[in-house]
mmCIF file of C-alpha atoms in Angstrom:
data_model
loop_
_atom_site.group_PDB
_atom_site.id
_atom_site.type_symbol
_atom_site.label_atom_id
_atom_site.label_comp_id
_atom_site.label_asym_id
_atom_site.label_seq_id
_atom_site.Cartn_x
_atom_site.Cartn_y
_atom_site.Cartn_z
ATOM 1 C CA UNK A 231 22.473 -30.370 -4.419
ATOM 2 C CA UNK A 232 19.891 -28.025 -1.599
ATOM 3 C CA UNK A 233 18.806 -24.932 -3.392
ATOM 4 C CA UNK A 234 20.766 -21.459 -1.445
ATOM 5 C CA UNK A 235 18.509 -18.344 -1.867
ATOM 6 C CA UNK A 236 18.676 -15.161 -2.387
ATOM 7 C CA UNK A 237 18.360 -11.628 0.084
ATOM 8 C CA UNK A 238 18.585 -9.013 -2.524
ATOM 9 C CA UNK A 239 20.223 -5.173 -1.299
ATOM 10 C CA UNK A 240 17.182 -2.700 -2.683
ATOM 11 C CA UNK A 241 15.764 1.005 -1.512
ATOM 12 C CA UNK A 242 12.211 0.933 -1.026
ATOM 13 C CA UNK A 243 10.281 0.055 -4.209
ATOM 14 C CA UNK A 244 9.230 3.287 -6.423
ATOM 15 C CA UNK A 245 8.315 3.006 -9.853
ATOM 16 C CA UNK A 246 9.033 5.562 -11.415
ATOM 17 C CA UNK A 247 13.592 3.988 -10.606
ATOM 18 C CA UNK A 248 13.739 1.601 -13.855
ATOM 19 C CA UNK A 249 17.375 0.101 -11.721
ATOM 20 C CA UNK A 250 15.238 -0.367 -8.170
ATOM 21 C CA UNK A 251 12.288 -2.124 -10.156
ATOM 22 C CA UNK A 252 14.633 -4.484 -11.445
ATOM 23 C CA UNK A 253 15.569 -5.638 -7.917
ATOM 24 C CA UNK A 254 12.277 -6.521 -6.507
ATOM 25 C CA UNK A 255 11.766 -8.947 -10.231
ATOM 26 C CA UNK A 256 14.582 -10.387 -9.702
ATOM 27 C CA UNK A 257 13.614 -11.553 -6.316
ATOM 28 C CA UNK A 258 10.013 -12.366 -8.169
ATOM 29 C CA UNK A 259 12.214 -14.814 -10.436
ATOM 30 C CA UNK A 260 14.308 -16.464 -8.263
ATOM 31 C CA UNK A 261 11.301 -17.096 -5.748
ATOM 32 C CA UNK A 262 8.361 -18.645 -9.302
ATOM 33 C CA UNK A 263 12.015 -20.905 -9.851
ATOM 34 C CA UNK A 264 11.833 -22.249 -6.571
ATOM 35 C CA UNK A 265 14.593 -20.234 -4.627
ATOM 36 C CA UNK A 266 13.754 -18.648 -1.281
ATOM 37 C CA UNK A 267 14.631 -15.127 -1.738
ATOM 38 C CA UNK A 268 13.494 -12.052 0.210
ATOM 39 C CA UNK A 269 14.813 -7.905 -0.321
ATOM 40 C CA UNK A 270 16.563 -6.826 2.907
ATOM 41 C CA UNK A 271 17.166 -2.677 3.701
ATOM 42 C CA UNK A 272 13.620 -1.836 2.656
ATOM 43 C CA UNK A 273 10.758 -1.214 4.234
ATOM 44 C CA UNK A 274 8.224 -1.337 1.371
ATOM 45 C CA UNK A 275 6.985 -3.946 -1.382
ATOM 46 C CA UNK A 276 5.062 -3.786 -4.387
ATOM 47 C CA UNK A 277 2.150 -6.281 -3.505
ATOM 48 C CA UNK A 278 1.888 -7.609 -7.385
ATOM 49 C CA UNK A 279 5.470 -8.988 -6.802
ATOM 50 C CA UNK A 280 6.868 -12.354 -4.982
ATOM 51 C CA UNK A 281 9.603 -9.513 -2.793
ATOM 52 C CA UNK A 282 8.687 -9.891 0.671
ATOM 53 C CA UNK A 283 11.105 -8.381 3.106
ATOM 54 C CA UNK A 284 14.071 -8.938 5.648
ATOM 55 C CA UNK A 285 14.929 -7.442 8.503
ATOM 56 C CA UNK A 286 18.924 -6.687 7.710
ATOM 57 C CA UNK A 287 19.962 -9.066 11.620
ATOM 58 C CA UNK A 288 18.892 -12.083 10.120
ATOM 59 C CA UNK A 289 19.512 -11.507 6.760
ATOM 60 C CA UNK A 290 22.746 -11.577 8.179
ATOM 61 C CA UNK A 291 23.209 -13.849 9.910
ATOM 62 C CA UNK A 292 21.659 -16.062 7.320
ATOM 63 C CA UNK A 293 24.521 -14.954 4.540
ATOM 64 C CA UNK A 294 27.361 -14.284 7.057
ATOM 65 C CA UNK A 295 26.509 -18.356 7.717
ATOM 66 C CA UNK A 296 26.604 -19.314 3.433
ATOM 67 C CA UNK A 297 22.557 -19.582 3.804
ATOM 68 C CA UNK A 298 21.567 -16.972 1.803
ATOM 69 C CA UNK A 299 23.168 -15.593 -1.066
ATOM 70 C CA UNK A 300 23.660 -11.740 -1.181
ATOM 71 C CA UNK A 301 22.911 -9.402 -3.963
ATOM 72 C CA UNK A 302 23.852 -5.730 -3.994
ATOM 73 C CA UNK A 303 23.766 -3.295 -6.925
ATOM 74 C CA UNK A 304 26.578 -1.056 -7.559
ATOM 75 C CA UNK A 305 25.406 1.307 -5.295
ATOM 76 C CA UNK A 306 26.008 -0.661 -2.144
ATOM 77 C CA UNK A 307 30.160 -0.101 -0.371
ATOM 78 C CA UNK A 308 31.643 -2.436 0.873
ATOM 79 C CA UNK A 309 29.524 -5.798 2.571
ATOM 80 C CA UNK A 310 27.450 -4.741 5.071
ATOM 81 C CA UNK A 311 25.587 -7.581 5.838
ATOM 82 C CA UNK A 312 29.583 -9.628 5.870
ATOM 83 C CA UNK A 313 27.971 -12.047 3.725
ATOM 84 C CA UNK A 314 29.996 -15.403 3.020
ATOM 85 C CA UNK A 315 28.744 -15.823 -1.148
ATOM 86 C CA UNK A 316 27.996 -11.949 -2.191
ATOM 87 C CA UNK A 317 26.663 -11.363 -5.939
ATOM 88 C CA UNK A 318 27.250 -7.653 -7.119
ATOM 89 C CA UNK A 319 24.964 -6.481 -9.760
ATOM 90 C CA UNK A 320 25.725 -3.331 -11.862
ATOM 91 C CA UNK A 321 22.750 -1.698 -12.759
ATOM 92 C CA UNK A 322 24.653 1.953 -13.592
ATOM 93 C CA UNK A 323 28.477 3.067 -13.875
ATOM 94 C CA UNK A 324 30.134 1.938 -11.431
ATOM 95 C CA UNK A 325 31.043 5.064 -8.843
ATOM 96 C CA UNK A 326 28.483 7.279 -10.970
ATOM 97 C CA UNK A 327 25.211 7.229 -8.473
ATOM 98 C CA UNK A 328 27.260 6.026 -5.573
ATOM 99 C CA UNK A 329 29.355 2.724 -3.878
ATOM 100 C CA UNK A 330 33.164 1.925 -5.204
ATOM 101 C CA UNK A 331 34.476 0.888 -9.017
ATOM 102 C CA UNK A 332 37.011 -1.747 -7.494
ATOM 103 C CA UNK A 333 34.785 -4.543 -5.437
ATOM 104 C CA UNK A 334 36.099 -8.227 -3.443
ATOM 105 C CA UNK A 335 38.149 -10.412 -6.231
ATOM 106 C CA UNK A 336 35.352 -13.274 -4.389
ATOM 107 C CA UNK A 337 32.658 -11.759 -5.612
ATOM 108 C CA UNK A 338 30.285 -12.989 -8.761
ATOM 109 C CA UNK A 339 30.212 -9.505 -11.408
ATOM 110 C CA UNK A 340 27.197 -9.618 -13.565
ATOM 111 C CA UNK A 341 26.539 -6.407 -16.010
ATOM 112 C CA UNK A 342 23.001 -5.579 -16.601
ATOM 113 C CA UNK A 343 23.803 -3.715 -19.514
ATOM 114 C CA UNK A 344 26.975 -3.438 -22.370
ATOM 115 C CA UNK A 345 27.402 -0.426 -21.903
ATOM 116 C CA UNK A 346 28.712 -1.355 -17.813
ATOM 117 C CA UNK A 347 31.197 -3.424 -18.635
ATOM 118 C CA UNK A 348 33.676 -1.849 -20.041
ATOM 119 C CA UNK A 349 33.503 0.705 -16.673
ATOM 120 C CA UNK A 350 33.430 -2.572 -14.334
ATOM 121 C CA UNK A 351 37.352 -3.372 -12.587
ATOM 122 C CA UNK A 352 36.787 -7.053 -11.230
ATOM 123 C CA UNK A 353 36.121 -10.164 -13.794
ATOM 124 C CA UNK A 354 33.175 -10.447 -13.934
ATOM 125 C CA UNK A 355 30.348 -14.085 -15.044
ATOM 126 C CA UNK A 356 28.039 -12.342 -16.954
ATOM 127 C CA UNK A 357 25.233 -9.684 -18.462
ATOM 128 C CA UNK A 358 21.707 -10.256 -16.736
ATOM 129 C CA UNK A 359 19.531 -7.843 -18.908
ATOM 130 C CA UNK A 360 16.238 -7.709 -16.781
ATOM 131 C CA UNK A 361 12.556 -5.906 -19.459
ATOM 132 C CA UNK A 362 11.815 -3.718 -17.000
ATOM 133 C CA UNK A 363 9.500 -1.798 -19.099
ATOM 134 C CA UNK A 364 5.625 -1.914 -18.125
ATOM 135 C CA UNK A 365 3.814 -2.821 -21.326
ATOM 136 C CA UNK A 366 0.674 -2.587 -19.781
ATOM 137 C CA UNK A 367 0.890 0.800 -19.796
ATOM 138 C CA UNK A 368 3.402 1.755 -21.966
ATOM 139 C CA UNK A 369 2.497 0.051 -26.034
ATOM 140 C CA UNK A 370 0.754 2.242 -28.747
ATOM 141 C CA UNK A 371 -2.512 0.628 -30.010
ATOM 142 C CA UNK A 372 -4.637 2.754 -32.161
ATOM 143 C CA UNK A 373 -2.379 5.877 -31.930
ATOM 144 C CA UNK A 374 -2.548 7.413 -35.444
ATOM 145 C CA UNK A 375 0.665 10.217 -35.646
ATOM 146 C CA UNK A 376 -2.568 12.975 -36.148
ATOM 147 C CA UNK A 377 -3.340 13.191 -32.570
ATOM 148 C CA UNK A 378 0.395 13.935 -31.216
ATOM 149 C CA UNK A 379 0.203 17.096 -30.208
ATOM 150 C CA UNK A 380 2.394 17.828 -27.046
ATOM 151 C CA UNK A 381 5.492 18.962 -25.722
ATOM 152 C CA UNK A 382 7.384 16.914 -22.925
ATOM 153 C CA UNK A 383 10.280 16.950 -21.127
ATOM 154 C CA UNK A 384 11.349 15.502 -17.941
ATOM 155 C CA UNK A 385 14.726 16.368 -16.126
ATOM 156 C CA UNK A 386 15.129 13.566 -13.592
ATOM 157 C CA UNK A 387 18.874 13.611 -12.195
ATOM 158 C CA UNK A 388 19.797 16.379 -15.110
ATOM 159 C CA UNK A 389 19.432 19.679 -15.476
ATOM 160 C CA UNK A 390 17.529 21.821 -17.879
ATOM 161 C CA UNK A 391 19.187 23.725 -20.558
ATOM 162 C CA UNK A 392 17.232 26.240 -22.128
ATOM 163 C CA UNK A 393 16.718 26.482 -25.970
ATOM 164 C CA UNK A 394 15.403 23.475 -27.415
ATOM 165 C CA UNK A 395 11.825 24.157 -27.097
ATOM 166 C CA UNK A 396 9.280 26.537 -25.269
ATOM 167 C CA UNK A 397 8.890 25.905 -22.118
ATOM 168 C CA UNK A 398 5.893 27.462 -21.236
ATOM 169 C CA UNK A 399 4.056 25.300 -24.304
ATOM 170 C CA UNK A 400 5.642 22.134 -22.754
ATOM 171 C CA UNK A 401 4.469 19.992 -19.854
ATOM 172 C CA UNK A 402 7.140 18.812 -17.560
ATOM 173 C CA UNK A 403 7.026 14.702 -16.293
ATOM 174 C CA UNK A 404 8.915 14.521 -12.732
ATOM 175 C CA UNK A 405 9.673 11.458 -10.697
ATOM 176 C CA UNK A 406 6.663 11.659 -8.883
ATOM 177 C CA UNK A 407 4.488 13.284 -11.577
ATOM 178 C CA UNK A 408 1.923 11.831 -12.728
ATOM 179 C CA UNK A 409 1.153 9.126 -11.285
ATOM 180 C CA UNK A 410 3.445 6.126 -13.480
ATOM 181 C CA UNK A 411 -0.268 5.211 -14.888
ATOM 182 C CA UNK A 412 -0.572 8.689 -16.463
ATOM 183 C CA UNK A 413 2.072 8.090 -18.785
ATOM 184 C CA UNK A 414 1.626 6.552 -21.035
ATOM 185 C CA UNK A 415 -1.761 8.218 -22.544
ATOM 186 C CA UNK A 416 0.653 11.177 -21.725
ATOM 187 C CA UNK A 417 3.088 9.389 -24.773
ATOM 188 C CA UNK A 418 0.649 8.676 -26.753
ATOM 189 C CA UNK A 419 -0.533 12.154 -26.884
ATOM 190 C CA UNK A 420 3.250 13.550 -27.695
ATOM 191 C CA UNK A 421 5.411 14.518 -30.887
ATOM 192 C CA UNK A 422 7.964 14.434 -29.340
ATOM 193 C CA UNK A 423 9.915 14.118 -25.790
ATOM 194 C CA UNK A 424 12.612 15.467 -24.329
ATOM 195 C CA UNK A 425 14.601 13.627 -21.506
ATOM 196 C CA UNK A 426 17.638 15.966 -20.316
ATOM 197 C CA UNK A 427 18.386 13.171 -18.220
ATOM 198 C CA UNK A 428 20.819 10.637 -20.384
ATOM 199 C CA UNK A 429 20.351 7.012 -17.610
ATOM 200 C CA UNK A 430 16.574 7.068 -17.278
ATOM 201 C CA UNK A 431 14.413 4.038 -18.840
ATOM 202 C CA UNK A 432 11.491 6.526 -19.708
ATOM 203 C CA UNK A 433 13.080 7.721 -22.823
ATOM 204 C CA UNK A 434 12.186 3.881 -24.237
ATOM 205 C CA UNK A 435 9.322 3.890 -22.094
ATOM 206 C CA UNK A 436 8.135 7.363 -24.378
ATOM 207 C CA UNK A 437 9.146 5.410 -27.487
ATOM 208 C CA UNK A 438 7.357 2.141 -26.377
ATOM 209 C CA UNK A 439 4.158 4.586 -26.503
ATOM 210 C CA UNK A 440 4.954 5.658 -30.362
ATOM 211 C CA UNK A 441 6.317 8.971 -29.510
ATOM 212 C CA UNK A 442 10.542 9.534 -30.241
ATOM 213 C CA UNK A 443 12.582 10.896 -27.773
ATOM 214 C CA UNK A 444 15.504 13.271 -28.156
ATOM 215 C CA UNK A 445 18.355 12.547 -25.854
ATOM 216 C CA UNK A 446 20.184 16.508 -24.765
ATOM 217 C CA UNK A 447 23.680 14.943 -23.273
ATOM 218 C CA UNK A 448 24.452 15.778 -20.566
ATOM 219 C CA UNK A 449 28.418 14.811 -20.354
ATOM 220 C CA UNK A 450 27.882 11.072 -18.252
ATOM 221 C CA UNK A 451 27.175 9.477 -20.998
ATOM 222 C CA UNK A 452 28.245 8.790 -24.942
ATOM 223 C CA UNK A 453 25.825 8.291 -28.367
ATOM 224 C CA UNK A 454 28.217 5.534 -28.100
ATOM 225 C CA UNK A 455 27.590 4.079 -25.387
ATOM 226 C CA UNK A 456 23.197 4.060 -26.156
ATOM 227 C CA UNK A 457 23.751 2.119 -29.161
ATOM 228 C CA UNK A 458 25.497 -0.573 -26.788
ATOM 229 C CA UNK A 459 22.237 -0.454 -25.610
ATOM 230 C CA UNK A 460 20.285 -3.158 -25.647
ATOM 231 C CA UNK A 461 17.342 -1.410 -26.696
ATOM 232 C CA UNK A 462 19.813 0.424 -29.088
ATOM 233 C CA UNK A 463 19.208 4.261 -31.105
ATOM 234 C CA UNK A 464 15.756 3.388 -32.233
ATOM 235 C CA UNK A 465 13.098 5.756 -31.620
ATOM 236 C CA UNK A 466 16.364 7.750 -30.057
ATOM 237 C CA UNK A 467 17.216 10.652 -31.827
ATOM 238 C CA UNK A 468 21.143 11.839 -29.757
ATOM 239 C CA UNK A 469 20.137 15.750 -30.106
ATOM 240 C CA UNK A 470 17.446 17.126 -32.472
ATOM 241 C CA UNK A 471 19.341 16.936 -35.563
ATOM 242 C CA UNK A 472 18.638 13.165 -35.180
ATOM 243 C CA UNK A 473 15.016 13.514 -34.999
ATOM 244 C CA UNK A 474 13.950 12.000 -38.583
ATOM 245 C CA UNK A 475 16.390 8.848 -38.059
ATOM 246 C CA UNK A 476 13.829 9.037 -34.639
ATOM 247 C CA UNK A 477 10.969 7.924 -36.449
ATOM 248 C CA UNK A 478 11.829 6.095 -39.328
ATOM 249 C CA UNK A 479 13.226 3.692 -36.437
ATOM 250 C CA UNK A 480 10.439 4.121 -34.280
ATOM 251 C CA UNK A 481 8.420 1.326 -35.427
ATOM 252 C CA UNK A 482 11.625 -1.608 -34.481
ATOM 253 C CA UNK A 483 11.556 -0.749 -31.243
ATOM 254 C CA UNK A 484 8.631 -3.302 -30.035
ATOM 255 C CA UNK A 485 10.082 -6.303 -31.837
ATOM 256 C CA UNK A 486 13.320 -5.775 -29.756
ATOM 257 C CA UNK A 487 12.324 -5.539 -27.495
ATOM 258 C CA UNK A 488 10.159 -8.599 -27.989
ATOM 259 C CA UNK A 489 13.711 -10.795 -28.908
ATOM 260 C CA UNK A 490 15.223 -9.446 -25.535
ATOM 261 C CA UNK A 491 12.266 -10.862 -23.510
ATOM 262 C CA UNK A 492 12.667 -14.165 -24.931
ATOM 263 C CA UNK A 493 16.052 -14.140 -24.202
ATOM 264 C CA UNK A 494 15.904 -13.539 -20.487
ATOM 265 C CA UNK A 495 15.605 -17.180 -19.512
ATOM 266 C CA UNK A 496 18.784 -17.572 -20.757
ATOM 267 C CA UNK A 497 20.369 -15.194 -19.040
ATOM 268 C CA UNK A 498 18.505 -15.037 -15.512
ATOM 269 C CA UNK A 499 18.950 -19.770 -15.873
ATOM 270 C CA UNK A 500 22.809 -19.308 -16.287
ATOM 271 C CA UNK A 501 22.603 -16.292 -13.493
ATOM 272 C CA UNK A 502 20.715 -18.614 -10.719
ATOM 273 C CA UNK A 503 23.551 -21.567 -12.212
ATOM 274 C CA UNK A 504 26.745 -19.708 -11.893
ATOM 275 C CA UNK A 505 25.880 -17.826 -7.837
ATOM 276 C CA UNK A 506 24.355 -21.283 -6.980
ATOM 277 C CA UNK A 507 28.482 -22.540 -7.548
ATOM 278 C CA UNK A 508 31.195 -20.936 -4.878
ATOM 279 C CA UNK A 509 34.601 -22.365 -4.311
ATOM 280 C CA UNK A 510 34.995 -22.142 0.410
ATOM 281 C CA UNK A 511 38.510 -22.815 0.033
ATOM 282 C CA UNK A 512 39.086 -20.162 -2.185
ATOM 283 C CA UNK A 513 36.983 -17.568 -0.221
ATOM 284 C CA UNK A 514 38.583 -18.608 3.074
ATOM 285 C CA UNK A 515 42.246 -18.815 2.256
ATOM 286 C CA UNK A 516 40.931 -14.640 0.729
ATOM 287 C CA UNK A 517 40.420 -13.473 4.089
ATOM 288 C CA UNK A 518 42.759 -15.419 6.064
ATOM 289 C CA UNK A 519 45.721 -13.755 4.032
ATOM 290 C CA UNK A 520 44.675 -10.347 4.312
ATOM 291 C CA UNK A 521 47.027 -7.988 6.242
ATOM 292 C CA UNK A 522 46.358 -7.753 9.919
ATOM 293 C CA UNK A 523 45.429 -3.545 9.742
ATOM 294 C CA UNK A 524 43.076 -4.054 6.785
ATOM 295 C CA UNK A 525 40.631 -6.980 8.309
ATOM 296 C CA UNK A 526 40.232 -5.057 11.177
ATOM 297 C CA UNK A 527 39.465 -2.329 9.409
ATOM 298 C CA UNK A 528 37.173 -4.464 7.618
ATOM 299 C CA UNK A 529 35.605 -5.728 10.710
ATOM 300 C CA UNK A 530 35.011 -2.282 12.124
ATOM 301 C CA UNK A 531 33.470 -1.110 9.724
ATOM 302 C CA UNK A 532 30.755 -3.394 9.053
ATOM 303 C CA UNK A 533 30.907 -3.532 13.391
ATOM 304 C CA UNK A 534 30.087 0.114 12.926
ATOM 305 C CA UNK A 535 27.594 -0.733 10.065
ATOM 306 C CA UNK A 536 25.309 -3.413 11.855
ATOM 307 C CA UNK A 537 25.437 -1.032 14.982
ATOM 308 C CA UNK A 538 23.420 2.013 13.467
ATOM 309 C CA UNK A 539 21.556 -0.367 10.602
ATOM 310 C CA UNK A 540 20.409 -3.240 13.682
ATOM 311 C CA UNK A 541 18.708 -1.263 15.730
ATOM 312 C CA UNK A 542 15.687 -0.354 16.730
ATOM 313 C CA UNK A 543 15.364 2.792 16.715
ATOM 314 C CA UNK A 544 15.811 1.981 12.474
ATOM 315 C CA UNK A 545 13.511 -0.742 11.974
ATOM 316 C CA UNK A 546 11.123 1.737 13.933
ATOM 317 C CA UNK A 547 11.876 4.489 11.620
ATOM 318 C CA UNK A 548 12.317 2.395 8.088
ATOM 319 C CA UNK A 549 8.852 1.220 9.558
ATOM 320 C CA UNK A 550 7.839 4.677 9.734
ATOM 321 C CA UNK A 551 8.746 5.773 6.345
ATOM 322 C CA UNK A 552 7.783 2.458 4.460
ATOM 323 C CA UNK A 553 3.619 3.311 6.223
ATOM 324 C CA UNK A 554 3.428 7.559 5.964
ATOM 325 C CA UNK A 555 6.354 7.655 2.893
ATOM 326 C CA UNK A 556 4.974 11.738 3.236
ATOM 327 C CA UNK A 557 5.816 11.772 6.687
ATOM 328 C CA UNK A 558 9.671 11.736 6.311
ATOM 329 C CA UNK A 559 9.855 14.056 9.415
ATOM 330 C CA UNK A 560 8.431 11.384 12.191
ATOM 331 C CA UNK A 561 11.483 9.394 11.036
ATOM 332 C CA UNK A 562 14.062 12.557 12.043
ATOM 333 C CA UNK A 563 11.626 13.463 14.397
ATOM 334 C CA UNK A 564 12.194 10.300 16.294
ATOM 335 C CA UNK A 565 16.034 9.886 16.122
ATOM 336 C CA UNK A 566 16.094 13.572 17.200
ATOM 337 C CA UNK A 567 14.302 12.753 20.297
ATOM 338 C CA UNK A 568 17.005 10.049 21.064
ATOM 339 C CA UNK A 569 19.875 12.527 20.566
ATOM 340 C CA UNK A 570 21.570 10.225 17.787
ATOM 341 C CA UNK A 571 23.256 12.635 15.819
ATOM 342 C CA UNK A 572 24.786 10.577 13.782
ATOM 343 C CA UNK A 573 21.267 9.174 12.933
ATOM 344 C CA UNK A 574 19.423 11.791 12.076
ATOM 345 C CA UNK A 575 22.305 12.792 9.606
ATOM 346 C CA UNK A 576 21.876 8.738 8.103
ATOM 347 C CA UNK A 577 18.420 9.210 7.664
ATOM 348 C CA UNK A 578 18.806 12.528 6.858
ATOM 349 C CA UNK A 579 21.323 11.567 3.729
ATOM 350 C CA UNK A 580 18.777 8.009 2.833
ATOM 351 C CA UNK A 581 15.594 9.326 3.496
ATOM 352 C CA UNK A 582 14.856 12.980 2.290
ATOM 353 C CA UNK A 583 18.171 12.996 -0.192
ATOM 354 C CA UNK A 584 17.011 10.253 -2.312
ATOM 355 C CA UNK A 585 13.342 12.112 -2.405
#
């Protein structure tokens, strides 16, 4: 049987997002297994991963004819590339960061973590948990507890809540500061890390450096959710009162992470086996069974998407965004010059709104 390659839908690569990193690492892993794979929609890919870019127009042409399998994260609504074979990789709670909560029944749905499975309405194929902690940065080699004197905190996608520590005496980490490579040394000097964002890998990155993390609940996750996570509560406190248990359990985190890495090989092999096998008759009969008005609506949405995103203007704007990440205005001004109002709104949402 011929190997079918993959097109993986991903935003521009950023080190600060574990979900985005996972998409690029998946592409790299699939290429290493001999499946010709590319990243689509992005204009920026890391040099150290085999994650080449492909244009949306080319990807759609290949995917529509079944020559490529498309992997969408849960944040992408529908099937904008009109792909015949669709894999949905649920990297977070469906609908929390965008996208819909119910997927096409012909999609093969994988979830990143056991904690997300109960929130998925569709039948699932299995789990694909891809370890994303960069161990060359986040480690606890030769660090003494007596040398730790920093209090560090991170707000991320959540909001700051006062009363837990003296803010003017603590170091704030943001999604852009400091550089990722500097986070490891900071965490190795920290005695405690307060994390207000309940959906970020950074809590485990800190703990991998020997710094216990205190999660400040924001309502998006529960303690039970964290207990179900693959790395569990090792090094994690659900509120300040659990700090002693986090300090005690932090020694278990690295062995647990090593175990997860060992399991990944089996999970990605199953992922490939499952996604290389499709029931064409079932897919075709489902599309044929759709009511005319629903099918017309579906096709119209795909047409509108492709008119916008396959345009030369959008491609140029994306290339400019990838080449000049600090000059987002170029993309906006380009659209303004063309009097593309809807295009301007899209750029504001996709580029400026995502920063």
